[in-house]
Tab-separated table of C-alpha atoms in Angstrom:
chain	number	residue	atom	x	y	z
A	1	UNK	CA	0.000	0.000	0.000
A	2	UNK	CA	2.371	2.652	-1.273
A	3	UNK	CA	1.820	6.409	-1.197
A	4	UNK	CA	-0.483	6.239	1.821
A	5	UNK	CA	0.648	9.561	3.299
A	6	UNK	CA	-1.974	10.206	5.988
A	7	UNK	CA	-3.113	6.598	6.520
A	8	UNK	CA	-1.924	5.922	10.073
A	9	UNK	CA	-3.088	2.342	10.685
A	10	UNK	CA	-3.975	0.716	7.350
A	11	UNK	CA	-5.617	-2.699	7.680
A	12	UNK	CA	-7.176	-5.111	5.205
A	13	UNK	CA	-10.942	-5.321	5.486
A	14	UNK	CA	-12.132	-8.746	6.662
A	15	UNK	CA	-15.777	-9.806	6.504
A	16	UNK	CA	-15.412	-11.859	9.700
A	17	UNK	CA	-13.258	-9.615	11.878
A	18	UNK	CA	-15.063	-6.467	10.732
A	19	UNK	CA	-18.578	-7.881	10.308
A	20	UNK	CA	-20.163	-5.369	12.682
A	21	UNK	CA	-18.081	-2.374	11.686
A	22	UNK	CA	-19.864	0.786	10.541
A	23	UNK	CA	-18.645	3.928	8.825
A	24	UNK	CA	-19.233	7.559	9.782
A	25	UNK	CA	-17.719	10.272	7.533
A	26	UNK	CA	-15.211	12.678	8.975
A	27	UNK	CA	-16.516	16.209	9.622
A	28	UNK	CA	-13.483	17.872	8.024
A	29	UNK	CA	-10.119	17.429	6.311
A	30	UNK	CA	-7.888	17.629	9.372
A	31	UNK	CA	-6.257	14.363	8.295
A	32	UNK	CA	-4.723	16.176	5.300
A	33	UNK	CA	-3.624	19.341	7.103
A	34	UNK	CA	0.117	18.636	6.763
A	35	UNK	CA	0.117	17.219	3.243
A	36	UNK	CA	1.829	19.474	0.703
A	37	UNK	CA	1.199	17.468	-2.480
A	38	UNK	CA	-0.863	14.487	-3.602
A	39	UNK	CA	-0.825	12.220	-6.654
A	40	UNK	CA	-3.179	13.361	-9.401
A	41	UNK	CA	-4.827	11.328	-12.149
A	42	UNK	CA	-4.948	12.466	-15.787
A	43	UNK	CA	-8.750	12.670	-15.754
A	44	UNK	CA	-8.513	15.232	-12.953
A	45	UNK	CA	-6.240	17.666	-14.776
A	46	UNK	CA	-8.966	19.815	-16.423
A	47	UNK	CA	-10.602	20.615	-13.075
A	48	UNK	CA	-7.479	20.612	-10.919
A	49	UNK	CA	-5.491	22.958	-13.183
A	50	UNK	CA	-7.705	25.873	-12.187
A	51	UNK	CA	-6.544	25.721	-8.574
A	52	UNK	CA	-3.421	23.593	-8.154
A	53	UNK	CA	-0.043	23.617	-9.873
A	54	UNK	CA	0.399	20.216	-11.518
A	55	UNK	CA	3.971	18.997	-11.726
A	56	UNK	CA	5.691	15.711	-12.482
A	57	UNK	CA	8.278	14.004	-10.321
A	58	UNK	CA	10.413	10.967	-10.992
A	59	UNK	CA	10.499	8.284	-8.318
A	60	UNK	CA	13.675	6.292	-7.532
A	61	UNK	CA	12.545	3.456	-9.814
A	62	UNK	CA	12.195	5.873	-12.741
A	63	UNK	CA	8.408	6.036	-12.705
A	64	UNK	CA	6.994	9.488	-13.424
A	65	UNK	CA	4.178	10.636	-11.128
A	66	UNK	CA	1.832	13.609	-11.503
A	67	UNK	CA	1.277	15.663	-8.366
A	68	UNK	CA	-1.034	18.475	-7.341
A	69	UNK	CA	0.910	21.022	-5.283
A	70	UNK	CA	-1.032	22.028	-2.164
A	71	UNK	CA	1.599	24.197	-0.525
A	72	UNK	CA	5.079	25.642	-0.896
A	73	UNK	CA	5.716	25.343	2.841
A	74	UNK	CA	6.651	21.997	4.368
A	75	UNK	CA	4.009	20.581	6.679
A	76	UNK	CA	1.272	23.094	5.816
A	77	UNK	CA	-1.594	22.385	3.421
A	78	UNK	CA	-2.772	25.832	2.359
A	79	UNK	CA	-6.093	24.412	1.120
A	80	UNK	CA	-7.212	23.345	4.616
A	81	UNK	CA	-8.379	26.278	6.743
A	82	UNK	CA	-8.481	26.698	10.523
A	83	UNK	CA	-11.792	24.835	10.693
A	84	UNK	CA	-10.448	21.902	8.721
A	85	UNK	CA	-12.492	22.802	5.653
A	86	UNK	CA	-11.145	22.293	2.128
A	87	UNK	CA	-11.138	25.735	0.564
A	88	UNK	CA	-10.875	24.795	-3.119
A	89	UNK	CA	-13.896	23.741	-5.145
A	90	UNK	CA	-12.198	20.603	-6.480
A	91	UNK	CA	-10.864	18.031	-4.014
A	92	UNK	CA	-8.364	15.552	-5.534
A	93	UNK	CA	-9.562	11.942	-5.719
A	94	UNK	CA	-6.566	10.846	-3.654
A	95	UNK	CA	-8.039	12.862	-0.783
A	96	UNK	CA	-11.636	11.808	-1.428
A	97	UNK	CA	-10.940	8.086	-1.293
A	98	UNK	CA	-9.764	8.319	2.330
A	99	UNK	CA	-10.101	6.329	4.597
A	100	UNK	CA	-10.381	3.478	2.073
A	101	UNK	CA	-7.655	2.215	-0.256
A	102	UNK	CA	-6.811	-0.846	-2.348
A	103	UNK	CA	-4.014	-3.061	-1.030
A	104	UNK	CA	-2.005	-5.355	-3.286
A	105	UNK	CA	-2.186	-9.069	-2.523
A	106	UNK	CA	1.334	-10.572	-2.247
A	107	UNK	CA	2.055	-12.813	-5.221
A	108	UNK	CA	-1.035	-11.579	-7.082
A	109	UNK	CA	-0.093	-8.275	-8.731
A	110	UNK	CA	-3.478	-7.924	-10.442
A	111	UNK	CA	-5.601	-8.642	-7.366
A	112	UNK	CA	-6.376	-6.322	-4.472
A	113	UNK	CA	-7.961	-6.296	-1.060
A	114	UNK	CA	-9.984	-3.384	0.242
A	115	UNK	CA	-8.163	-1.732	3.129
A	116	UNK	CA	-9.037	1.099	5.482
A	117	UNK	CA	-7.389	3.318	8.069
A	118	UNK	CA	-8.290	1.947	11.490
A	119	UNK	CA	-6.961	5.151	13.027
A	120	UNK	CA	-9.170	7.466	10.989
A	121	UNK	CA	-11.934	7.763	13.569
A	122	UNK	CA	-14.515	6.817	10.925
A	123	UNK	CA	-15.270	3.288	12.060
A	124	UNK	CA	-17.509	2.263	14.948
A	125	UNK	CA	-19.458	-0.843	15.995
A	126	UNK	CA	-22.818	0.851	16.566
A	127	UNK	CA	-23.256	3.961	14.422
A	128	UNK	CA	-22.957	4.812	10.771
A	129	UNK	CA	-23.216	2.923	7.485
A	130	UNK	CA	-22.698	-0.866	7.795
A	131	UNK	CA	-19.840	-2.331	5.766
A	132	UNK	CA	-21.444	-5.778	5.550
A	133	UNK	CA	-25.014	-7.047	5.654
A	134	UNK	CA	-26.336	-9.732	8.010
A	135	UNK	CA	-25.106	-12.452	5.648
A	136	UNK	CA	-21.544	-11.144	5.471
A	137	UNK	CA	-21.912	-9.716	1.975
A	138	UNK	CA	-20.629	-6.206	1.191
A	139	UNK	CA	-23.230	-3.534	1.865
A	140	UNK	CA	-24.464	-1.141	-0.804
A	141	UNK	CA	-22.310	1.542	0.814
A	142	UNK	CA	-19.175	-0.610	0.678
A	143	UNK	CA	-19.862	-1.589	-2.933
A	144	UNK	CA	-19.981	2.104	-3.820
A	145	UNK	CA	-16.607	2.657	-2.157
A	146	UNK	CA	-15.109	-0.357	-3.920
A	147	UNK	CA	-16.329	0.926	-7.280
A	148	UNK	CA	-14.671	4.279	-6.595
A	149	UNK	CA	-11.415	2.533	-5.634
A	150	UNK	CA	-11.475	0.410	-8.789
A	151	UNK	CA	-12.044	3.470	-10.953
A	152	UNK	CA	-9.244	5.276	-9.142
A	153	UNK	CA	-6.881	2.349	-9.713
A	154	UNK	CA	-7.808	2.120	-13.392
A	155	UNK	CA	-7.198	5.827	-13.905
A	156	UNK	CA	-3.940	5.548	-11.968
A	157	UNK	CA	-2.723	2.878	-14.398
A	158	UNK	CA	-3.833	4.940	-17.398
A	159	UNK	CA	-2.026	8.001	-16.055
A	160	UNK	CA	1.180	6.009	-15.571
A	161	UNK	CA	1.030	4.851	-19.190
A	162	UNK	CA	0.506	8.388	-20.470
A	163	UNK	CA	3.355	9.763	-18.393
A	164	UNK	CA	5.645	6.980	-19.569
A	165	UNK	CA	4.988	8.137	-23.137
A	166	UNK	CA	5.903	11.718	-22.199
A	167	UNK	CA	9.129	10.449	-20.671
A	168	UNK	CA	9.978	8.193	-23.616
A	169	UNK	CA	9.255	10.957	-26.126
A	170	UNK	CA	11.634	13.271	-24.269
A	171	UNK	CA	9.112	16.008	-23.500
A	172	UNK	CA	9.816	16.282	-19.774
A	173	UNK	CA	12.451	18.759	-18.607
A	174	UNK	CA	13.666	19.943	-15.162
A	175	UNK	CA	11.685	22.789	-13.638
A	176	UNK	CA	12.694	25.087	-10.792
A	177	UNK	CA	10.802	28.090	-9.449
A	178	UNK	CA	11.793	30.735	-6.899
A	179	UNK	CA	9.099	32.966	-5.432
A	180	UNK	CA	9.527	35.935	-3.095
A	181	UNK	CA	6.375	36.973	-1.279
A	182	UNK	CA	5.827	40.733	-1.249
A	183	UNK	CA	4.159	40.938	2.165
A	184	UNK	CA	7.050	39.635	4.250
A	185	UNK	CA	9.746	38.716	1.673
A	186	UNK	CA	9.348	35.057	2.592
A	187	UNK	CA	11.017	32.857	-0.010
A	188	UNK	CA	9.522	29.775	-1.624
A	189	UNK	CA	11.235	27.321	-3.926
A	190	UNK	CA	10.231	24.390	-6.096
A	191	UNK	CA	13.051	22.017	-6.935
A	192	UNK	CA	13.516	18.717	-8.768
A	193	UNK	CA	10.195	18.937	-10.578
A	194	UNK	CA	9.547	18.065	-14.211
A	195	UNK	CA	7.308	19.844	-16.720
A	196	UNK	CA	6.464	19.466	-20.391
A	197	UNK	CA	8.717	21.538	-22.647
A	198	UNK	CA	6.462	23.552	-24.970
A	199	UNK	CA	9.123	23.871	-27.671
A	200	UNK	CA	9.602	20.111	-27.834
A	201	UNK	CA	5.838	19.681	-27.871
A	202	UNK	CA	5.514	22.016	-30.858
A	203	UNK	CA	8.251	20.101	-32.688
A	204	UNK	CA	6.359	16.790	-32.559
A	205	UNK	CA	5.513	15.254	-35.912
A	206	UNK	CA	1.823	15.455	-36.918
A	207	UNK	CA	1.315	11.711	-36.446
A	208	UNK	CA	2.505	11.937	-32.857
A	209	UNK	CA	0.264	14.942	-32.155
A	210	UNK	CA	-2.697	13.021	-33.569
A	211	UNK	CA	-1.920	10.122	-31.250
A	212	UNK	CA	-1.694	12.486	-28.287
A	213	UNK	CA	-5.056	13.963	-29.209
A	214	UNK	CA	-6.704	10.557	-29.530
A	215	UNK	CA	-5.504	9.309	-26.142
A	216	UNK	CA	-6.396	12.501	-24.308
A	217	UNK	CA	-2.753	13.260	-23.629
A	218	UNK	CA	-2.822	16.589	-25.433
A	219	UNK	CA	-5.598	17.893	-23.190
A	220	UNK	CA	-3.691	16.624	-20.163
A	221	UNK	CA	-0.530	18.440	-21.281
A	222	UNK	CA	-2.200	21.805	-21.803
A	223	UNK	CA	-4.049	21.562	-18.495
A	224	UNK	CA	-0.669	20.893	-16.872
A	225	UNK	CA	0.951	23.903	-18.559
A	226	UNK	CA	-1.931	26.194	-17.599
A	227	UNK	CA	-1.739	24.977	-14.006
A	228	UNK	CA	1.803	26.246	-13.532
A	229	UNK	CA	0.414	29.765	-13.239
A	230	UNK	CA	-1.279	28.598	-10.028
A	231	UNK	CA	2.016	28.677	-8.137
A	232	UNK	CA	1.298	32.362	-7.601
A	233	UNK	CA	-2.077	31.755	-5.971
A	234	UNK	CA	-0.677	28.968	-3.785
A	235	UNK	CA	2.005	31.347	-2.520
A	236	UNK	CA	-0.642	33.985	-1.872
A	237	UNK	CA	-2.647	31.532	0.201
A	238	UNK	CA	0.189	31.620	2.704
A	239	UNK	CA	-0.340	35.396	2.942
A	240	UNK	CA	0.741	38.374	0.889
A	241	UNK	CA	1.328	38.921	-2.798
A	242	UNK	CA	4.063	36.951	-4.548
A	243	UNK	CA	6.407	38.424	-7.119
A	244	UNK	CA	9.898	37.851	-8.593
A	245	UNK	CA	8.667	34.461	-9.797
A	246	UNK	CA	8.630	35.000	-13.546
A	247	UNK	CA	9.410	33.703	-16.070
A	248	UNK	CA	7.514	30.586	-15.011
A	249	UNK	CA	9.258	28.501	-17.641
A	250	UNK	CA	12.773	29.140	-16.337
A	251	UNK	CA	14.703	25.910	-16.148
């Protein structure tokens, strides 16, 4: 169960051990208060680009991951206010799936168990939505959650394939940004990120562009490029007006 971030006590759901367990939704997003970025799926780019910078990072194994930037300050999610409310209109799916998650089954790379965060405070024996019915079958509520998790996983795999194409085609380049906030001269920096190079994109042969258009990759790319302007608003969320940050495409 990689990339769990705020999952404190992940456990695999068991129809016997958890037969009487019920779910109550959290009243706020306190669980994500310290998260500064989350993985983002390609299907989310058109909505997310209006509020979050979308960058790419390369993991140690070479896999490229898309991330929505939630803050430029370590340990502070600028989209969660003092009341624990999410202040942007679009909440990334990675956040919305909490406290559930799919867990890989050892030796079965294509099979998954449903897991949940036992430490989330969402699960109780007497109140909330039941996870199983009286016969031990998944409840309608749990089936809805499982469907969401399956869709999330499918989109995750699709996003990985699209990003692998960007990497293979040589469109990703290093991206670094320095921002100085006007209000208090606080400095922010983004390092070791990757972005799509617009010049290389424009130099693609027509057949490649057509393929990008057909797979939805072209829309994903332009949403990503538009989103980079959102670094300014993220800095402003921490207070003050940011400047000295242009050009945004400086490498």
